[in-house]
Amino acid sequence: MKVTINDIAELTHVSKSTISRVLNNSGPVAEKTRKAVIEAMDRLDYKPNEIARSLSLRRTMTVGIVMQDIRNPYYANACWHGDRLLEEFGYSAVICNVDNDPEREQACLNSMGYRSVDGVLCIGPQEETANIVRAVEEMEIPCVLVDTDPEIAKIDTVTLDNVYGGQLVVDYLVSLGHRKIAFVTSDFTSAERERRVGYSEGLKARGIEVDPSLIISQGEGQWHRGECPSLMELIRNGNAPTAIFASNDFKAIRIVRLLHRLGLSIPDDVSLVGFDDIDAAAMVTPGLTTIHQPIDKMIDIGVRILLKRMGGLKGPTEHEVLRAWLVERESTRKIR
Amino acid sequence: MKVTINDIAELTHVSKSTISRVLNNSGPVAEKTRKAVIEAMDRLDYKPNEIARSLSLRRTMTVGIVMQDIRNPYYANACWHGDRLLEEFGYSAVICNVDNDPEREQACLNSMGYRSVDGVLCIGPQEETANIVRAVEEMEIPCVLVDTDPEIAKIDTVTLDNVYGGQLVVDYLVSLGHRKIAFVTSDFTSAERERRVGYSEGLKARGIEVDPSLIISQGEGQWHRGECPSLMELIRNGNAPTAIFASNDFKAIRIVRLLHRLGLSIPDDVSLVGFDDIDAAAMVTPGLTTIHQPIDKMIDIGVRILLKRMGGLKGPTEHEVLRAWLVERESTRKIR
DNA sequence: ATGATCAGAGGAACCGGTTCCATTCCGGGG
DNA sequence: CCCCGGAATGGAACCGGTTCCTCTGATCAT
């Protein structure tokens, strides 16, 4: 049987209250008593029951991390950072995977209420803005959204300037002499949609007209199977772009294989740029030129805001916006 | 303020006990009363407090998943499977990352006791057998070890036959005509050590002498920085093997880049085989020939054993051993 | 009519902690 | 010598549920 605070009380002939006091250093305890209590705890190998503690304190020292897909290294990495930082502050993370499913996202957010977490960090939510807001309000628990639609005004957010990131890519490619640049996306997240805007605006700013046939949008499902028929077709028709901008590294890596299969060389025949700078981007051959998304910093800021809120700080909602930068590797080169 | 069972009781003029009965379908309740209670719950948007429930029932419906490194896709994938399956049975997973640190592994295992999880799934523990056993016994909570040292007799385990897997690789390479096969490892986990045994035995079985200079062992740290000086040296000295067997895909993918940098082509100059079949193995160029480790099946079996134990089943410890198989991609070819 | 049976509901103890309040005991100042 | 104040401790209520036991009243067979 588990040893409880009562067992310690009985053994030391001291009341529960006093035991609790030495446990939490709350209130005065005579040095002699303290010693005796601590010794008894050691002897019985006493471990306070966190559940009982949580019930009493109405505080669990856990925060929920809600994310789209733990198998995606981008999220796994984010999750790792969050977990580590939270741990430093005595919290433990309950990770919650929603598998890119809006319904599960809703359900998961709601379940956080049941699970009595003290706060929620939501990374890359895909659900409609309004639904997110409603769910968050319903839980009555501090919540910070990281890497999300920046239009959400009522909740604290940490976002990346994806439009700027998209422009960065185009600027860079144009500076290498490219003018025929394709954009490949699934338009799945708001981040992707913003990157698309950056792509268009970047081109315009450089005086290049946006060619709709070079914008290839295709659902996540096919990407998971590693296919992109529209891109293949574009190339087979002899309309191959000289550079491809993929809306994230995951897709970029798929494209490496597709081009390889078509006998096209990267970067000799076509330059390729990704977005996110996941670990694999540096491991792949050729090394992928990409936009480094400072997810660790974003998580860091997000967690710190959350900690403040959990500490009881009210005040106006915060909206941090960060900028990404380009990492040049081997998948891009000057056009001949 | 949160609405509790007492608020419902007050509103419906019914006792707590009855509310609890309709909540859990335990014991008889008149249809009229049930209706009224349910309506009141809806009206006040009542959500039972899981913490209080856990305290009372001494059961949290959570299980801890302890693993080495969530950023490693192999573990992320395993974690995902575990989480999903547990969810099906009404449990939620608390993931616990130990970052390849034996001390954290110990601490984490212990903390599971505090956190009152109902069970623990430990994936790829690296700690000394004896320590693991002690920690697990100390928590007095069901625990299943997946992908671990199979010598642990006192705890349920699910393991891969890594020796067999290693032999598989050697057999395959020899059948392609290779005789000078290097083995690259960090000897970090027991899995790696067994694969090494498989490598040696496979060679012997084929009548090839094991050349110690072809076994390259090097700590995890350098791998994380993407380096392998010993392998580089071996090749620069003109002793390049015709095939390389990496102890896992992670290392294999690093090696792809190293060889690329040395101007060696895969598979034309040297064949490369990994182990694990992580997602990236199929995404990388050239596609990596590797051993498919059925981690999903291993997790599946592990979770089912754990569920039985949590259900109260005693009985002798179980030890499942699975076999992996080879997946041929583009990183290997017949020797000229 | 009567006793047995049982559905339906309430009361109270319990899970293992925390905390407010009351009580005791002590020494020091008036 | 008495009173006051504060340190040390105990007692009891509380957090929000579950569950055992008891009690009531209706139904049914005898």
PDB file of N, CA and C in Angstrom, chain A residues 292-322:
ATOM      1  N   HIS A 292      14.990  29.658 -42.320  1.00  0.00           N
ATOM      2  CA  HIS A 292      15.059  29.174 -40.946  1.00  0.00           C
ATOM      3  C   HIS A 292      13.977  29.834 -40.107  1.00  0.00           C
ATOM      4  N   GLN A 293      13.095  29.004 -39.647  1.00  0.00           N
ATOM      5  CA  GLN A 293      12.023  29.493 -38.781  1.00  0.00           C
ATOM      6  C   GLN A 293      12.501  29.323 -37.346  1.00  0.00           C
ATOM      7  N   PRO A 294      12.625  30.403 -36.616  1.00  0.00           N
ATOM      8  CA  PRO A 294      13.171  30.283 -35.253  1.00  0.00           C
ATOM      9  C   PRO A 294      12.127  29.744 -34.289  1.00  0.00           C
ATOM     10  N   ILE A 295      11.753  28.485 -34.516  1.00  0.00           N
ATOM     11  CA  ILE A 295      10.676  27.903 -33.713  1.00  0.00           C
ATOM     12  C   ILE A 295      11.063  27.828 -32.248  1.00  0.00           C
ATOM     13  N   ASP A 296      12.357  27.609 -31.990  1.00  0.00           N
ATOM     14  CA  ASP A 296      12.758  27.538 -30.590  1.00  0.00           C
ATOM     15  C   ASP A 296      12.517  28.867 -29.884  1.00  0.00           C
ATOM     16  N   LYS A 297      12.829  29.929 -30.593  1.00  0.00           N
ATOM     17  CA  LYS A 297      12.594  31.258 -30.002  1.00  0.00           C
ATOM     18  C   LYS A 297      11.101  31.536 -29.854  1.00  0.00           C
ATOM     19  N   MET A 298      10.350  31.102 -30.848  1.00  0.00           N
ATOM     20  CA  MET A 298       8.896  31.330 -30.779  1.00  0.00           C
ATOM     21  C   MET A 298       8.292  30.599 -29.587  1.00  0.00           C
ATOM     22  N   ILE A 299       8.695  29.363 -29.428  1.00  0.00           N
ATOM     23  CA  ILE A 299       8.207  28.578 -28.297  1.00  0.00           C
ATOM     24  C   ILE A 299       8.628  29.240 -26.990  1.00  0.00           C
ATOM     25  N   ASP A 300       9.858  29.671 -26.968  1.00  0.00           N
ATOM     26  CA  ASP A 300      10.387  30.329 -25.783  1.00  0.00           C
ATOM     27  C   ASP A 300       9.508  31.511 -25.381  1.00  0.00           C
ATOM     28  N   ILE A 301       9.232  32.363 -26.325  1.00  0.00           N
ATOM     29  CA  ILE A 301       8.408  33.536 -26.033  1.00  0.00           C
ATOM     30  C   ILE A 301       7.009  33.100 -25.610  1.00  0.00           C
ATOM     31  N   GLY A 302       6.467  32.134 -26.341  1.00  0.00           N
ATOM     32  CA  GLY A 302       5.129  31.648 -26.029  1.00  0.00           C
ATOM     33  C   GLY A 302       5.032  31.111 -24.605  1.00  0.00           C
ATOM     34  N   VAL A 303       6.002  30.325 -24.229  1.00  0.00           N
ATOM     35  CA  VAL A 303       5.985  29.741 -22.891  1.00  0.00           C
ATOM     36  C   VAL A 303       6.090  30.832 -21.837  1.00  0.00           C
ATOM     37  N   ARG A 304       6.918  31.809 -22.098  1.00  0.00           N
ATOM     38  CA  ARG A 304       7.080  32.871 -21.105  1.00  0.00           C
ATOM     39  C   ARG A 304       5.802  33.686 -20.922  1.00  0.00           C
ATOM     40  N   ILE A 305       5.114  33.931 -22.007  1.00  0.00           N
ATOM     41  CA  ILE A 305       3.831  34.624 -21.883  1.00  0.00           C
ATOM     42  C   ILE A 305       2.880  33.761 -21.061  1.00  0.00           C
ATOM     43  N   LEU A 306       2.852  32.465 -21.398  1.00  0.00           N
ATOM     44  CA  LEU A 306       1.958  31.551 -20.693  1.00  0.00           C
ATOM     45  C   LEU A 306       2.261  31.522 -19.196  1.00  0.00           C
ATOM     46  N   LEU A 307       3.545  31.482 -18.870  1.00  0.00           N
ATOM     47  CA  LEU A 307       3.935  31.454 -17.457  1.00  0.00           C
ATOM     48  C   LEU A 307       3.418  32.702 -16.741  1.00  0.00           C
ATOM     49  N   LYS A 308       3.550  33.833 -17.387  1.00  0.00           N
ATOM     50  CA  LYS A 308       3.027  35.069 -16.792  1.00  0.00           C
ATOM     51  C   LYS A 308       1.533  34.962 -16.532  1.00  0.00           C
ATOM     52  N   ARG A 309       0.811  34.489 -17.535  1.00  0.00           N
ATOM     53  CA  ARG A 309      -0.647  34.377 -17.394  1.00  0.00           C
ATOM     54  C   ARG A 309      -1.004  33.400 -16.279  1.00  0.00           C
ATOM     55  N   MET A 310      -0.307  32.300 -16.236  1.00  0.00           N
ATOM     56  CA  MET A 310      -0.606  31.307 -15.204  1.00  0.00           C
ATOM     57  C   MET A 310      -0.267  31.876 -13.834  1.00  0.00           C
ATOM     58  N   GLY A 311       0.689  32.805 -13.833  1.00  0.00           N
ATOM     59  CA  GLY A 311       1.045  33.470 -12.582  1.00  0.00           C
ATOM     60  C   GLY A 311       0.002  34.487 -12.169  1.00  0.00           C
ATOM     61  N   GLY A 312      -1.022  34.677 -13.005  1.00  0.00           N
ATOM     62  CA  GLY A 312      -2.120  35.546 -12.618  1.00  0.00           C
ATOM     63  C   GLY A 312      -2.107  36.906 -13.287  1.00  0.00           C
ATOM     64  N   LEU A 313      -1.119  37.164 -14.133  1.00  0.00           N
ATOM     65  CA  LEU A 313      -1.050  38.463 -14.777  1.00  0.00           C
ATOM     66  C   LEU A 313      -2.167  38.637 -15.803  1.00  0.00           C
ATOM     67  N   LYS A 314      -2.919  39.697 -15.654  1.00  0.00           N
ATOM     68  CA  LYS A 314      -3.954  39.968 -16.657  1.00  0.00           C
ATOM     69  C   LYS A 314      -3.349  40.862 -17.736  1.00  0.00           C
ATOM     70  N   GLY A 315      -3.944  41.958 -18.013  1.00  0.00           N
ATOM     71  CA  GLY A 315      -3.370  42.876 -19.003  1.00  0.00           C
ATOM     72  C   GLY A 315      -3.770  42.539 -20.420  1.00  0.00           C
ATOM     73  N   PRO A 316      -3.461  43.427 -21.360  1.00  0.00           N
ATOM     74  CA  PRO A 316      -3.890  43.273 -22.748  1.00  0.00           C
ATOM     75  C   PRO A 316      -3.210  42.057 -23.392  1.00  0.00           C
ATOM     76  N   THR A 317      -3.875  41.495 -24.392  1.00  0.00           N
ATOM     77  CA  THR A 317      -3.284  40.349 -25.092  1.00  0.00           C
ATOM     78  C   THR A 317      -2.003  40.769 -25.792  1.00  0.00           C
ATOM     79  N   GLU A 318      -1.064  39.827 -25.868  1.00  0.00           N
ATOM     80  CA  GLU A 318       0.216  40.132 -26.498  1.00  0.00           C
ATOM     81  C   GLU A 318       0.297  39.466 -27.869  1.00  0.00           C
ATOM     82  N   HIS A 319       0.950  40.137 -28.771  1.00  0.00           N
ATOM     83  CA  HIS A 319       1.117  39.583 -30.120  1.00  0.00           C
ATOM     84  C   HIS A 319       2.540  39.796 -30.596  1.00  0.00           C
ATOM     85  N   GLU A 320       3.352  38.754 -30.439  1.00  0.00           N
ATOM     86  CA  GLU A 320       4.738  38.865 -30.876  1.00  0.00           C
ATOM     87  C   GLU A 320       4.841  38.385 -32.327  1.00  0.00           C
ATOM     88  N   VAL A 321       5.596  39.117 -33.110  1.00  0.00           N
ATOM     89  CA  VAL A 321       5.818  38.688 -34.496  1.00  0.00           C
ATOM     90  C   VAL A 321       7.316  38.592 -34.741  1.00  0.00           C
ATOM     91  N   LEU A 322       7.785  37.436 -35.189  1.00  0.00           N
ATOM     92  CA  LEU A 322       9.219  37.257 -35.437  1.00  0.00           C
ATOM     93  C   LEU A 322       9.502  37.173 -36.935  1.00  0.00           C
TER      94      LEU A 322
END
